mmCIF file with all atom_site columns, N, CA, C and O in Angstrom:
data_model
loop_
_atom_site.group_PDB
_atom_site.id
_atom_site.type_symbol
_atom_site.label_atom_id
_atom_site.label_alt_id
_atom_site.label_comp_id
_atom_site.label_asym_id
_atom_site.label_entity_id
_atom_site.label_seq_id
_atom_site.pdbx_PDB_ins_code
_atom_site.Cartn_x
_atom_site.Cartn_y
_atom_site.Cartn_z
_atom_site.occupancy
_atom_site.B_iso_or_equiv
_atom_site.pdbx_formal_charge
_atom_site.auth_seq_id
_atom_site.auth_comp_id
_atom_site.auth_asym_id
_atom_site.auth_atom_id
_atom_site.pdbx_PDB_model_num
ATOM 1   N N  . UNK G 1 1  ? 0.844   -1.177 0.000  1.00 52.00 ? 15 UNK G N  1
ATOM 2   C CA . UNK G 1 1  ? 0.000   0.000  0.000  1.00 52.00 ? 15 UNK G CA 1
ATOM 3   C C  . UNK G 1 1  ? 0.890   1.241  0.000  1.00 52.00 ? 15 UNK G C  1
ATOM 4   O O  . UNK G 1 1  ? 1.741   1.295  0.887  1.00 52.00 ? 15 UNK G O  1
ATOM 5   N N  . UNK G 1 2  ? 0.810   2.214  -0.848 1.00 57.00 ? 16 UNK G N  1
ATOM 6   C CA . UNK G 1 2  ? 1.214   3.402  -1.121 1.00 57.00 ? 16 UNK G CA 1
ATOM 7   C C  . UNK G 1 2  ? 0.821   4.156  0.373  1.00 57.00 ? 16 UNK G C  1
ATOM 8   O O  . UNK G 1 2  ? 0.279   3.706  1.382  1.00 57.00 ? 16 UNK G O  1
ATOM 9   N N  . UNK G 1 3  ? 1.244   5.243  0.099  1.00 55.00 ? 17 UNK G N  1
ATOM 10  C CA . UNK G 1 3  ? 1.466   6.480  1.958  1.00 55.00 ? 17 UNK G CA 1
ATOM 11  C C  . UNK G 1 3  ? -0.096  7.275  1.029  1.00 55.00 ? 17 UNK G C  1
ATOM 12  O O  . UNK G 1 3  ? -1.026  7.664  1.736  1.00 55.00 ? 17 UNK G O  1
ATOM 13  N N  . UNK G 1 4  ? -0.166  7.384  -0.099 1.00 57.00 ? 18 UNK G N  1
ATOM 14  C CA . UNK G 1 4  ? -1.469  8.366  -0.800 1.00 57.00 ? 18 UNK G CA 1
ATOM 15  C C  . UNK G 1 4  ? -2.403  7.349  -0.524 1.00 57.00 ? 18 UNK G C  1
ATOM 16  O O  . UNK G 1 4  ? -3.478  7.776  -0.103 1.00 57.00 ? 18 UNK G O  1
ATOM 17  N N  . UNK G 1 5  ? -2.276  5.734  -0.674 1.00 80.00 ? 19 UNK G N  1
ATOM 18  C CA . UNK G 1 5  ? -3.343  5.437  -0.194 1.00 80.00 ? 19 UNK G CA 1
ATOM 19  C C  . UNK G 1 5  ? -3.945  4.862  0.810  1.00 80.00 ? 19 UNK G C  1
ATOM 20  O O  . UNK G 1 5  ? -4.778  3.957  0.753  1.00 80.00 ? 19 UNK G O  1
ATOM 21  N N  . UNK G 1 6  ? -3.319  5.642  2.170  1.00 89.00 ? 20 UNK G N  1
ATOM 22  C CA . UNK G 1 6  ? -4.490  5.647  3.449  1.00 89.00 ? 20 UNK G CA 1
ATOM 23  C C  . UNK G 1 6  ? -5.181  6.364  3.668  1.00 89.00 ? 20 UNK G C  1
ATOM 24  O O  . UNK G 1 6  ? -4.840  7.330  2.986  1.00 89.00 ? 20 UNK G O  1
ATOM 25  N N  . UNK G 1 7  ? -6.150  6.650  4.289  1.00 95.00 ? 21 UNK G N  1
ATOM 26  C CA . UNK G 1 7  ? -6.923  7.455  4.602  1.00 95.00 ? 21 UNK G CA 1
ATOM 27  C C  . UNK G 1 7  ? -6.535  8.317  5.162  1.00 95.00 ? 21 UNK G C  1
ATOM 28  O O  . UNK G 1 7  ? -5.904  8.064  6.188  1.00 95.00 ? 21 UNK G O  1
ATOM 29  N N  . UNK G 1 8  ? -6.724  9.722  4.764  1.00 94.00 ? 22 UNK G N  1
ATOM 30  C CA . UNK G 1 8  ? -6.050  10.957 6.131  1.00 94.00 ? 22 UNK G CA 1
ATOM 31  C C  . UNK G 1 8  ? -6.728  11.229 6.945  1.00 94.00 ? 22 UNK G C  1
ATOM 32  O O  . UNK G 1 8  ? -7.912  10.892 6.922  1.00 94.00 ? 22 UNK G O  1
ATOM 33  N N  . UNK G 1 9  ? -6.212  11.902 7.893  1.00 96.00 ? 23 UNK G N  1
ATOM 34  C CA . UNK G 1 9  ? -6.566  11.977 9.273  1.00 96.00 ? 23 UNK G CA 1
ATOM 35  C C  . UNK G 1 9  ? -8.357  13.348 9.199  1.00 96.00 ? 23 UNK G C  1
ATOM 36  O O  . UNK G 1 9  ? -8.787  13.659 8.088  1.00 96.00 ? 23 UNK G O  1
ATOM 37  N N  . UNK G 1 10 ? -8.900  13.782 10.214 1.00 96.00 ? 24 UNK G N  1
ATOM 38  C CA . UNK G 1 10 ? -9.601  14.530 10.045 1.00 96.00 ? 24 UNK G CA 1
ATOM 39  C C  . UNK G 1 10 ? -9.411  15.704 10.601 1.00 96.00 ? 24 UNK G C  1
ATOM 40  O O  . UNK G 1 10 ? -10.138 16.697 10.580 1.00 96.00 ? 24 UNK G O  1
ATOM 41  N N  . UNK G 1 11 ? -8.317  15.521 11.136 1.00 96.00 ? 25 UNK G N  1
ATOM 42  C CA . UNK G 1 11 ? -7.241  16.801 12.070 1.00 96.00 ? 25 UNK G CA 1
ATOM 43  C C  . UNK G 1 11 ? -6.972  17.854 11.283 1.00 96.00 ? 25 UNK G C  1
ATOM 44  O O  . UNK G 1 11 ? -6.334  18.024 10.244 1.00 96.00 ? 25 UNK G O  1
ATOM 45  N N  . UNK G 1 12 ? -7.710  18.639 12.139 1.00 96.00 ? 26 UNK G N  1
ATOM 46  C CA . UNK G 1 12 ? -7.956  20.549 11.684 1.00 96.00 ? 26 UNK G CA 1
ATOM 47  C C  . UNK G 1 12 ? -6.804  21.214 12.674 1.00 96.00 ? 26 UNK G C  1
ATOM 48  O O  . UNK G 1 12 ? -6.402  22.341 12.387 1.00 96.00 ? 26 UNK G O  1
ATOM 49  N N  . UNK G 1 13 ? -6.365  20.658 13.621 1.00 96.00 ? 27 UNK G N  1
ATOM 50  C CA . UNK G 1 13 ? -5.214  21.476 13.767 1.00 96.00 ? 27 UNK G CA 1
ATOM 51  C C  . UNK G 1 13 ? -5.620  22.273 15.075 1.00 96.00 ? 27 UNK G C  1
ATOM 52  O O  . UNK G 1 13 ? -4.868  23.070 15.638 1.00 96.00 ? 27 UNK G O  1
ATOM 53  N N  . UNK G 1 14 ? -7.356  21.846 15.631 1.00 94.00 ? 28 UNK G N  1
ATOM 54  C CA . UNK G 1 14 ? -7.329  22.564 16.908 1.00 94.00 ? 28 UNK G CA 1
ATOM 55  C C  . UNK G 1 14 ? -7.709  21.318 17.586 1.00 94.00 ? 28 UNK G C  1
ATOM 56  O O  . UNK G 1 14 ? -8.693  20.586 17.486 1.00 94.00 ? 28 UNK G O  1
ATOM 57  N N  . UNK G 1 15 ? -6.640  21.287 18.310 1.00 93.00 ? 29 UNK G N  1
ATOM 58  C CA . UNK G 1 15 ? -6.748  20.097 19.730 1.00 93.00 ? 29 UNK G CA 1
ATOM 59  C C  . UNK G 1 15 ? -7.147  20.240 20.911 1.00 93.00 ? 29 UNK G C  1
ATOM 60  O O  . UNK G 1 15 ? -6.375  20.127 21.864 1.00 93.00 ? 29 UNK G O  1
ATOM 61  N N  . UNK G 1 16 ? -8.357  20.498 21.035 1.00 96.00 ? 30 UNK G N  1
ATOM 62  C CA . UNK G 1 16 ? -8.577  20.334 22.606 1.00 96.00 ? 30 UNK G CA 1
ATOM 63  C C  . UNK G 1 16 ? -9.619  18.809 23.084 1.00 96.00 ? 30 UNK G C  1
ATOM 64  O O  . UNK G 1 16 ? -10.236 18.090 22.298 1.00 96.00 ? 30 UNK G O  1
ATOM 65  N N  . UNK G 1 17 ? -9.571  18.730 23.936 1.00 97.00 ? 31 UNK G N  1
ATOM 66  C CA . UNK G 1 17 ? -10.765 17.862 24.087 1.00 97.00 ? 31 UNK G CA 1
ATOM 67  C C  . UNK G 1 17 ? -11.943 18.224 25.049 1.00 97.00 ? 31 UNK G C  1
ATOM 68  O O  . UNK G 1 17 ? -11.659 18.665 26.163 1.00 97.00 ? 31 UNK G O  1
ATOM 69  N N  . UNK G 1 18 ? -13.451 18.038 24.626 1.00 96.00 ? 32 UNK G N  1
ATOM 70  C CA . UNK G 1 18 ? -13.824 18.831 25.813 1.00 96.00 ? 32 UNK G CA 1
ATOM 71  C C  . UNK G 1 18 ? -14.488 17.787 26.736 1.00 96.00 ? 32 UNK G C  1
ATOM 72  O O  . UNK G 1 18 ? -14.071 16.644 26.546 1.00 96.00 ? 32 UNK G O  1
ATOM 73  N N  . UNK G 1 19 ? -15.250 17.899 27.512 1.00 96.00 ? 33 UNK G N  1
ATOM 74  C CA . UNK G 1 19 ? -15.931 17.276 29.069 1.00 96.00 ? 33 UNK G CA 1
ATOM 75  C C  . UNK G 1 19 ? -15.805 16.007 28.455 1.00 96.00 ? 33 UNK G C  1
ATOM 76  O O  . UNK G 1 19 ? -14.968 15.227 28.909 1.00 96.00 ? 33 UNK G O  1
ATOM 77  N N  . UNK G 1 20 ? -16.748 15.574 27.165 1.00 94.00 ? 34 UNK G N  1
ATOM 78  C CA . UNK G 1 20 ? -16.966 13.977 26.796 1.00 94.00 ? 34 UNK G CA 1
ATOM 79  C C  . UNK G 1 20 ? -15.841 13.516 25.948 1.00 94.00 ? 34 UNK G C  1
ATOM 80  O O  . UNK G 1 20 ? -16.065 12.835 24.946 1.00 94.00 ? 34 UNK G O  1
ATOM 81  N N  . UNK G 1 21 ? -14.924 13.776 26.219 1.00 96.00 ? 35 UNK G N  1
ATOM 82  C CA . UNK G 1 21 ? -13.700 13.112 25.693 1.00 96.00 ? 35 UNK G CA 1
ATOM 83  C C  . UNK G 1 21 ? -13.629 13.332 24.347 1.00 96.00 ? 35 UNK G C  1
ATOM 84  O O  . UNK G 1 21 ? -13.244 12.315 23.771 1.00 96.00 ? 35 UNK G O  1
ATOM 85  N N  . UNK G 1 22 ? -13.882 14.410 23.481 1.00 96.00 ? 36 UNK G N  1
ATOM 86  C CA . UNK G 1 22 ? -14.391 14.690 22.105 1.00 96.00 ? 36 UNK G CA 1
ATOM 87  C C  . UNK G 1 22 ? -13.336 15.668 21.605 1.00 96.00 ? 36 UNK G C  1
ATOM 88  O O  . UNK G 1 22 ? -12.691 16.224 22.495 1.00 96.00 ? 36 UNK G O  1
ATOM 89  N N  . UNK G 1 23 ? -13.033 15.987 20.313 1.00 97.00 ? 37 UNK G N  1
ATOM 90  C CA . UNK G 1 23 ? -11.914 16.889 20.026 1.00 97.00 ? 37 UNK G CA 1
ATOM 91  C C  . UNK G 1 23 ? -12.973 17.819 19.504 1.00 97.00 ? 37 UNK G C  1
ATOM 92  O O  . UNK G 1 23 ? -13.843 17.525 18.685 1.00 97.00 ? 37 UNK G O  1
ATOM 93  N N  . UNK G 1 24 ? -12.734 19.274 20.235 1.00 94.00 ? 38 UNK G N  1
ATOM 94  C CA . UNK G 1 24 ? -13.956 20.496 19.086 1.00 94.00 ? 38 UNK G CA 1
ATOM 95  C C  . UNK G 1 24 ? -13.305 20.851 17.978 1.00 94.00 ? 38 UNK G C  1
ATOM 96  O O  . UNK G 1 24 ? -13.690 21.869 17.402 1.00 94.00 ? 38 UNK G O  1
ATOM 97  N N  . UNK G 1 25 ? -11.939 19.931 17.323 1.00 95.00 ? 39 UNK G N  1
ATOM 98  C CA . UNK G 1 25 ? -12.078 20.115 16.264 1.00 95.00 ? 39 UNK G CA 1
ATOM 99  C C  . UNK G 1 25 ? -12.297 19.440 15.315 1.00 95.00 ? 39 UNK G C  1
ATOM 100 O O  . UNK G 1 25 ? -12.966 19.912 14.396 1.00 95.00 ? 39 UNK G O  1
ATOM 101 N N  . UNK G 1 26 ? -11.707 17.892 15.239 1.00 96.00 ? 40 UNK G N  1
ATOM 102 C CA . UNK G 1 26 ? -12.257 17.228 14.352 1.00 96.00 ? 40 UNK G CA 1
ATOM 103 C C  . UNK G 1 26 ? -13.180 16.039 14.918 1.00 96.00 ? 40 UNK G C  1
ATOM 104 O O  . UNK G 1 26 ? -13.583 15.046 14.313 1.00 96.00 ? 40 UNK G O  1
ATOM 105 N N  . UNK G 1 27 ? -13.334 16.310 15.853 1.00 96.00 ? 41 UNK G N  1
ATOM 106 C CA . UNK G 1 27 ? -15.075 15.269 16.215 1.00 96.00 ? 41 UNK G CA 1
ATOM 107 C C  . UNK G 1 27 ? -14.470 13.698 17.243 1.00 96.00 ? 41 UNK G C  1
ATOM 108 O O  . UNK G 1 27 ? -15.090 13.195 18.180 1.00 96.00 ? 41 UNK G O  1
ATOM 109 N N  . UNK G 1 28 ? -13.339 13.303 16.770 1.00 98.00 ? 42 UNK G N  1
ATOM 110 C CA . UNK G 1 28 ? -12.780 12.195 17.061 1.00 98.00 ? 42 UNK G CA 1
ATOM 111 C C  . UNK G 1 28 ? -12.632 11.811 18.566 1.00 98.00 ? 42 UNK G C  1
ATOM 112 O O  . UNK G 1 28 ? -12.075 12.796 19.051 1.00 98.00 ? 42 UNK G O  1
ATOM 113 N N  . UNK G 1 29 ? -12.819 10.980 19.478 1.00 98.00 ? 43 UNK G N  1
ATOM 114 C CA . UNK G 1 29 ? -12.862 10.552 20.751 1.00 98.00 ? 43 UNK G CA 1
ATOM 115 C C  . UNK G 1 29 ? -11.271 10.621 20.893 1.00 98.00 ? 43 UNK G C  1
ATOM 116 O O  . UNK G 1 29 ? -10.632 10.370 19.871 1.00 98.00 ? 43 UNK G O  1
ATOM 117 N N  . UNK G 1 30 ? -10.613 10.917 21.983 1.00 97.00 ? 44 UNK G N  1
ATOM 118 C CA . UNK G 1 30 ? -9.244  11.025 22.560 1.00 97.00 ? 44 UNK G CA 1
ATOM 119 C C  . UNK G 1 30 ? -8.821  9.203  22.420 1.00 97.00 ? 44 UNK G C  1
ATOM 120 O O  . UNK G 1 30 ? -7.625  9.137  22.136 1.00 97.00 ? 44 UNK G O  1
ATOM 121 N N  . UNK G 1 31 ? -9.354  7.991  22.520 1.00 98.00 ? 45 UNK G N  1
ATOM 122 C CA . UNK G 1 31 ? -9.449  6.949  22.033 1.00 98.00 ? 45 UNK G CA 1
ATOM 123 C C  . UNK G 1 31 ? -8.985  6.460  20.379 1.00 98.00 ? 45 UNK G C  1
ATOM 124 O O  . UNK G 1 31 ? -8.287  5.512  20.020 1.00 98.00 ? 45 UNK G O  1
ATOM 125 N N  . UNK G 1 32 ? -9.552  7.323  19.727 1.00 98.00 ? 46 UNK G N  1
ATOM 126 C CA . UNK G 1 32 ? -9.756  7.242  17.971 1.00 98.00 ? 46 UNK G CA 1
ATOM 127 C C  . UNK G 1 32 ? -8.401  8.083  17.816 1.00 98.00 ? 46 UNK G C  1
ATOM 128 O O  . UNK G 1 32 ? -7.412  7.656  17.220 1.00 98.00 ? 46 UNK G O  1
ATOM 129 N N  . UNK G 1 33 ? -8.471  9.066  18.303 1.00 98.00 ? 47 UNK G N  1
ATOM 130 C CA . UNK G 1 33 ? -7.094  10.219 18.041 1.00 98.00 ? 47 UNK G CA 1
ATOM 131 C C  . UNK G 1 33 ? -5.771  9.258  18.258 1.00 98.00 ? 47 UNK G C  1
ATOM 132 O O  . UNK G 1 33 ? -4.810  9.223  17.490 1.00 98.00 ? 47 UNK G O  1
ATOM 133 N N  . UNK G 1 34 ? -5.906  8.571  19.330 1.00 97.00 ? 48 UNK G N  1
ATOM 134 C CA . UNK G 1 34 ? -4.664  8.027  20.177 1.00 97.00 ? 48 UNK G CA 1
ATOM 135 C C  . UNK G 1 34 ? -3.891  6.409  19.498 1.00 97.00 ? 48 UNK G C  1
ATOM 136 O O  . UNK G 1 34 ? -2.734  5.992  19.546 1.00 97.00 ? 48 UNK G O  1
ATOM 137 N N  . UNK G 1 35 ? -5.351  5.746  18.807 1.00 98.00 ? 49 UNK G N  1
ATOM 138 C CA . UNK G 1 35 ? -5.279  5.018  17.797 1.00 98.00 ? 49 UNK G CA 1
ATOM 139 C C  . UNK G 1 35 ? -4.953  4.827  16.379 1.00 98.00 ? 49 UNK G C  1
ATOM 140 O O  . UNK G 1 35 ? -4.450  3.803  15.916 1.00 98.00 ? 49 UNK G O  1
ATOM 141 N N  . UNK G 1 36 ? -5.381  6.234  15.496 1.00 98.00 ? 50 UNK G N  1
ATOM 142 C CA . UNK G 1 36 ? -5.210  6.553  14.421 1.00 98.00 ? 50 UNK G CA 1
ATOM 143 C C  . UNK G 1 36 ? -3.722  6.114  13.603 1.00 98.00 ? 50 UNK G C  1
ATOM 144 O O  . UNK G 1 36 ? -3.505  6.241  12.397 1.00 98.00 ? 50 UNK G O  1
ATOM 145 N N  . UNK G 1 37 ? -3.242  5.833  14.140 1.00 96.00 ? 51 UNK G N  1
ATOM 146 C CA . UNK G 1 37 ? -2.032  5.068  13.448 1.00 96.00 ? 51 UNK G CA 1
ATOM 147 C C  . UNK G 1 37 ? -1.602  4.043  13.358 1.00 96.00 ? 51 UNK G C  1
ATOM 148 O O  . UNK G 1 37 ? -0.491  3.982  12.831 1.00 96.00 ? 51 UNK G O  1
ATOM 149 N N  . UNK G 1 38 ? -2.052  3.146  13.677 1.00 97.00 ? 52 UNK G N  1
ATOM 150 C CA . UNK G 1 38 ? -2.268  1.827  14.217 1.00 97.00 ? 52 UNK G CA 1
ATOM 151 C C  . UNK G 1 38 ? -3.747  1.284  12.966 1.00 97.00 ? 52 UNK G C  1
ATOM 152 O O  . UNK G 1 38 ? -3.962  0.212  12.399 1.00 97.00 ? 52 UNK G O  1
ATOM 153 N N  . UNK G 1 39 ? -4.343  2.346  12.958 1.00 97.00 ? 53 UNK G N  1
ATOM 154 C CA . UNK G 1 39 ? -5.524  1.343  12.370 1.00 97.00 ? 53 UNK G CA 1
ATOM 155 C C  . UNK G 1 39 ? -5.859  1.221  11.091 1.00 97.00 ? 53 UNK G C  1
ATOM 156 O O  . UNK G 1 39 ? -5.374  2.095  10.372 1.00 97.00 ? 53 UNK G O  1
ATOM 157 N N  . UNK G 1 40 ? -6.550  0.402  10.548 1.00 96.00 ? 54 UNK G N  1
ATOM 158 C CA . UNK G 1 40 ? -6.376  -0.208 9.115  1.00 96.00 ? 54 UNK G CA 1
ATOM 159 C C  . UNK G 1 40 ? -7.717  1.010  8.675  1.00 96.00 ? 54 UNK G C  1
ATOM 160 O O  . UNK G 1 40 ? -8.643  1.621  9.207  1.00 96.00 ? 54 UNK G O  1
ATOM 161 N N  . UNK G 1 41 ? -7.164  0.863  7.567  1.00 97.00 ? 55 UNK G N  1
ATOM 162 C CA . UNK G 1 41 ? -8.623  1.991  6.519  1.00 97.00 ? 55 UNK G CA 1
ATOM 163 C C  . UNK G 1 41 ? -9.087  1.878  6.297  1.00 97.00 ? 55 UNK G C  1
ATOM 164 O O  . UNK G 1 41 ? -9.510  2.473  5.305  1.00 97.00 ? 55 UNK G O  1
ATOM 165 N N  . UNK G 1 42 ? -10.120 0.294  7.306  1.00 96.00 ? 56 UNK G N  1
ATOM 166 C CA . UNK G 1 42 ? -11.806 0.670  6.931  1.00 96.00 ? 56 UNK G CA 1
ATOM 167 C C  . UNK G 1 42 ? -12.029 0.923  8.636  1.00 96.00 ? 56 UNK G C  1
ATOM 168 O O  . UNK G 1 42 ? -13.098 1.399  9.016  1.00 96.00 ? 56 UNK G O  1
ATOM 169 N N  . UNK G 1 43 ? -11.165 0.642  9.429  1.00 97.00 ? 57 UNK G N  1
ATOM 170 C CA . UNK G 1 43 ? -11.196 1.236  10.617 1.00 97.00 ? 57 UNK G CA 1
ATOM 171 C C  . UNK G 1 43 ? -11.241 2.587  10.718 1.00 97.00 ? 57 UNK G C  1
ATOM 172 O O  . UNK G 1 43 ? -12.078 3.083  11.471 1.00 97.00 ? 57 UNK G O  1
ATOM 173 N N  . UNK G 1 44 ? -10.253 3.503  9.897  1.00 98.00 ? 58 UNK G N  1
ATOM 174 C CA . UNK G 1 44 ? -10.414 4.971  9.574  1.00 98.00 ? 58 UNK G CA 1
ATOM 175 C C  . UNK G 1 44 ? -11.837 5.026  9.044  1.00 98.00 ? 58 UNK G C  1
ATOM 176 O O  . UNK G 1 44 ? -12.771 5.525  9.671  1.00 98.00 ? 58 UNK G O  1
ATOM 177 N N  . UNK G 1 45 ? -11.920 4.521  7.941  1.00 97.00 ? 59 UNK G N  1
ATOM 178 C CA . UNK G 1 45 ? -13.379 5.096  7.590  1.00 97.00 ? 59 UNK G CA 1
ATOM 179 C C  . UNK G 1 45 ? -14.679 4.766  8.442  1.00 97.00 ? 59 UNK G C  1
ATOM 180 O O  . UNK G 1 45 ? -15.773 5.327  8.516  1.00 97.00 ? 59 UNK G O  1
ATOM 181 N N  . UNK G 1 46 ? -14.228 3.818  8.962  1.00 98.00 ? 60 UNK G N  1
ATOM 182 C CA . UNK G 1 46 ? -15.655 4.010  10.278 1.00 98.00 ? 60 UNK G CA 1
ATOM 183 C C  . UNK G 1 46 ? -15.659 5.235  11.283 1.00 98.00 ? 60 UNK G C  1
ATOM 184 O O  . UNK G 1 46 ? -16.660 5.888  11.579 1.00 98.00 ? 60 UNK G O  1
ATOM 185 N N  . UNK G 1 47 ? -14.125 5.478  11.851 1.00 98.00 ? 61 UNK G N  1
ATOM 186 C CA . UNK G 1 47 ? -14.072 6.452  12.656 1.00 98.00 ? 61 UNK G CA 1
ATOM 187 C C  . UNK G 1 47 ? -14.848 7.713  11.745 1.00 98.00 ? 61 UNK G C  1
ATOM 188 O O  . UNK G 1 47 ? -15.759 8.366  12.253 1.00 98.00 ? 61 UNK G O  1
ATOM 189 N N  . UNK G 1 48 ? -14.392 7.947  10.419 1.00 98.00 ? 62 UNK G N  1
ATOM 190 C CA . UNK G 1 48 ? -14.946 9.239  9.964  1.00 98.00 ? 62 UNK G CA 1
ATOM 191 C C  . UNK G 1 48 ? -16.348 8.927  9.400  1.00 98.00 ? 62 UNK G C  1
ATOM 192 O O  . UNK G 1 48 ? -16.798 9.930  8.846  1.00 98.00 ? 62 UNK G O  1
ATOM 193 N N  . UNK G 1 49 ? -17.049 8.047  9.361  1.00 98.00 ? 63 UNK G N  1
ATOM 194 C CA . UNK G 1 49 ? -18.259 8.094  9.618  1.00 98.00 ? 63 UNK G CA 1
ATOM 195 C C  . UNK G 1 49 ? -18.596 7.907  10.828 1.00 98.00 ? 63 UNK G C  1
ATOM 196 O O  . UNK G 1 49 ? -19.680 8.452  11.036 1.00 98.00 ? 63 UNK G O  1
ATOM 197 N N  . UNK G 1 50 ? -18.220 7.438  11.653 1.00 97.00 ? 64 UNK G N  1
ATOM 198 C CA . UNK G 1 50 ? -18.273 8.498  13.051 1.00 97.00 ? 64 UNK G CA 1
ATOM 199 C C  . UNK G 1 50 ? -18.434 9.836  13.535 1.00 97.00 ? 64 UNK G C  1
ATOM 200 O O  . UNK G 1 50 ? -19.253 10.459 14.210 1.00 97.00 ? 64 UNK G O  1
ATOM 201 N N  . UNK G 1 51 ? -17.383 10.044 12.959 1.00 97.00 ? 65 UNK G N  1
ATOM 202 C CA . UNK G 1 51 ? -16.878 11.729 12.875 1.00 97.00 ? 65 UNK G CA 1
ATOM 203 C C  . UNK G 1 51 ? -18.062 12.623 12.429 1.00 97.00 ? 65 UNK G C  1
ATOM 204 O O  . UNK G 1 51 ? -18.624 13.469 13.126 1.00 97.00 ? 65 UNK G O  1
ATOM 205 N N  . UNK G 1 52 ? -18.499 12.107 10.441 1.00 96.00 ? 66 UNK G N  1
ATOM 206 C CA . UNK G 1 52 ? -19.525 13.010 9.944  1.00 96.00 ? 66 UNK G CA 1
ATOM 207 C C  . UNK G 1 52 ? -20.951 12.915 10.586 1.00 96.00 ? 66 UNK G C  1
ATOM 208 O O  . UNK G 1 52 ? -21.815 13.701 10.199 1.00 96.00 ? 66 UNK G O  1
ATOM 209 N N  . UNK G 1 53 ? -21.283 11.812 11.728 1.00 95.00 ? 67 UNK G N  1
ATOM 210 C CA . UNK G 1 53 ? -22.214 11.922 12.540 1.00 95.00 ? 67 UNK G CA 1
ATOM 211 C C  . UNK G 1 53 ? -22.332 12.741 13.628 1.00 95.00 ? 67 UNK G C  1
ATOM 212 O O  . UNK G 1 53 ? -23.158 13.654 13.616 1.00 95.00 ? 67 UNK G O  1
ATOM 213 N N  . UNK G 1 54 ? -21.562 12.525 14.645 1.00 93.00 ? 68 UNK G N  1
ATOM 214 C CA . UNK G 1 54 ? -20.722 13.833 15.557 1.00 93.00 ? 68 UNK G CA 1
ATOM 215 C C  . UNK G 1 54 ? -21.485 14.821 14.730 1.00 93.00 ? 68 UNK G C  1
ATOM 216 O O  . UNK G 1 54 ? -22.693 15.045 14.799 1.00 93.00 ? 68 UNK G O  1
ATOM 217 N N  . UNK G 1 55 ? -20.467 15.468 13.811 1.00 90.00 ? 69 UNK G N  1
ATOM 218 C CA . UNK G 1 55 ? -20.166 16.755 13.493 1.00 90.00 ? 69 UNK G CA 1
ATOM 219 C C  . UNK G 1 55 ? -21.642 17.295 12.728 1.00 90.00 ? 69 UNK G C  1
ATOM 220 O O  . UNK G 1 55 ? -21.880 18.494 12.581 1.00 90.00 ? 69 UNK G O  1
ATOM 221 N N  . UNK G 1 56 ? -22.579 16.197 12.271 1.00 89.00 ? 70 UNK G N  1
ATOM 222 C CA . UNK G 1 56 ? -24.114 16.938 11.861 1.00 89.00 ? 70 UNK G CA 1
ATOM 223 C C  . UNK G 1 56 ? -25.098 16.976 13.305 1.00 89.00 ? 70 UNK G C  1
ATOM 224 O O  . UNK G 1 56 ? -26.181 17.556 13.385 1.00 89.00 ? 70 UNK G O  1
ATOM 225 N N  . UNK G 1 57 ? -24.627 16.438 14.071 1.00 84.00 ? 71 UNK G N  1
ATOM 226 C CA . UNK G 1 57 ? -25.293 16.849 15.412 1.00 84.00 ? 71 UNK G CA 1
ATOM 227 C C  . UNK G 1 57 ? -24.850 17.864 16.134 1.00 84.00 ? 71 UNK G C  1
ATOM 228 O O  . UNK G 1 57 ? -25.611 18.510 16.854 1.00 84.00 ? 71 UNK G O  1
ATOM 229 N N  . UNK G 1 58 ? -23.363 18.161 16.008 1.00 73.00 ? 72 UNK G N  1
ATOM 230 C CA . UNK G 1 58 ? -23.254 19.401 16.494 1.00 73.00 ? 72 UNK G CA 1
ATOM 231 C C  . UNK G 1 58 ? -23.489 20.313 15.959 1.00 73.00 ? 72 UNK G C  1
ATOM 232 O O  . UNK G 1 58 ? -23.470 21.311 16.680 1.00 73.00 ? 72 UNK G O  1
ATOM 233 N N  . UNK G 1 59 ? -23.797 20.526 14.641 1.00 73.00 ? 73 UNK G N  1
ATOM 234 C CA . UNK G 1 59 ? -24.164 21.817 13.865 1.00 73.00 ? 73 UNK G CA 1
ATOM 235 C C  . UNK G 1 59 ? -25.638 21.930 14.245 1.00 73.00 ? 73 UNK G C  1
ATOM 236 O O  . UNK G 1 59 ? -25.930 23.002 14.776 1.00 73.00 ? 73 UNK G O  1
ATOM 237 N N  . UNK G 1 60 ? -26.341 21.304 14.131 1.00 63.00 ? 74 UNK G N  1
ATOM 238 C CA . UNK G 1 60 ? -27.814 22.055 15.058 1.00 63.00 ? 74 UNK G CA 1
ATOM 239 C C  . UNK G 1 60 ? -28.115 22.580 15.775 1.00 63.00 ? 74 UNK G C  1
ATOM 240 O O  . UNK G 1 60 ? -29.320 22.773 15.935 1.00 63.00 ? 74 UNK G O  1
#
């Protein structure tokens, strides 16, 4: 497998985490963040359909 073809990360570059263990910037559990390199790319793509769930609930 090529380095172009894993999945990239969803990391915007603001790291905090808040009360529920959540990053306010890219949605990801301190768990998923801490894993992300380690995991295979349909594991990524679950996390970021994870993620695009998160992130349409917080926009309401």
């Amino acid at each position: 497998m090529k380095v172009a073809d894993k999945v990239r990360s969803p990391c915007v570059s603001i790291c905090a985490l808040d009360d529920k263990d959540m990053c306010v910037g890219c949605h990801r559990s301190g768990d998923e963040i801490t894993r992300w390199s380690q995991m295979s790319n349909e594991e990524r793509r679950e996390v970021l359909r994870k993620v695009a769930e998160r992130e349409s609930k917080f926009l309401i």
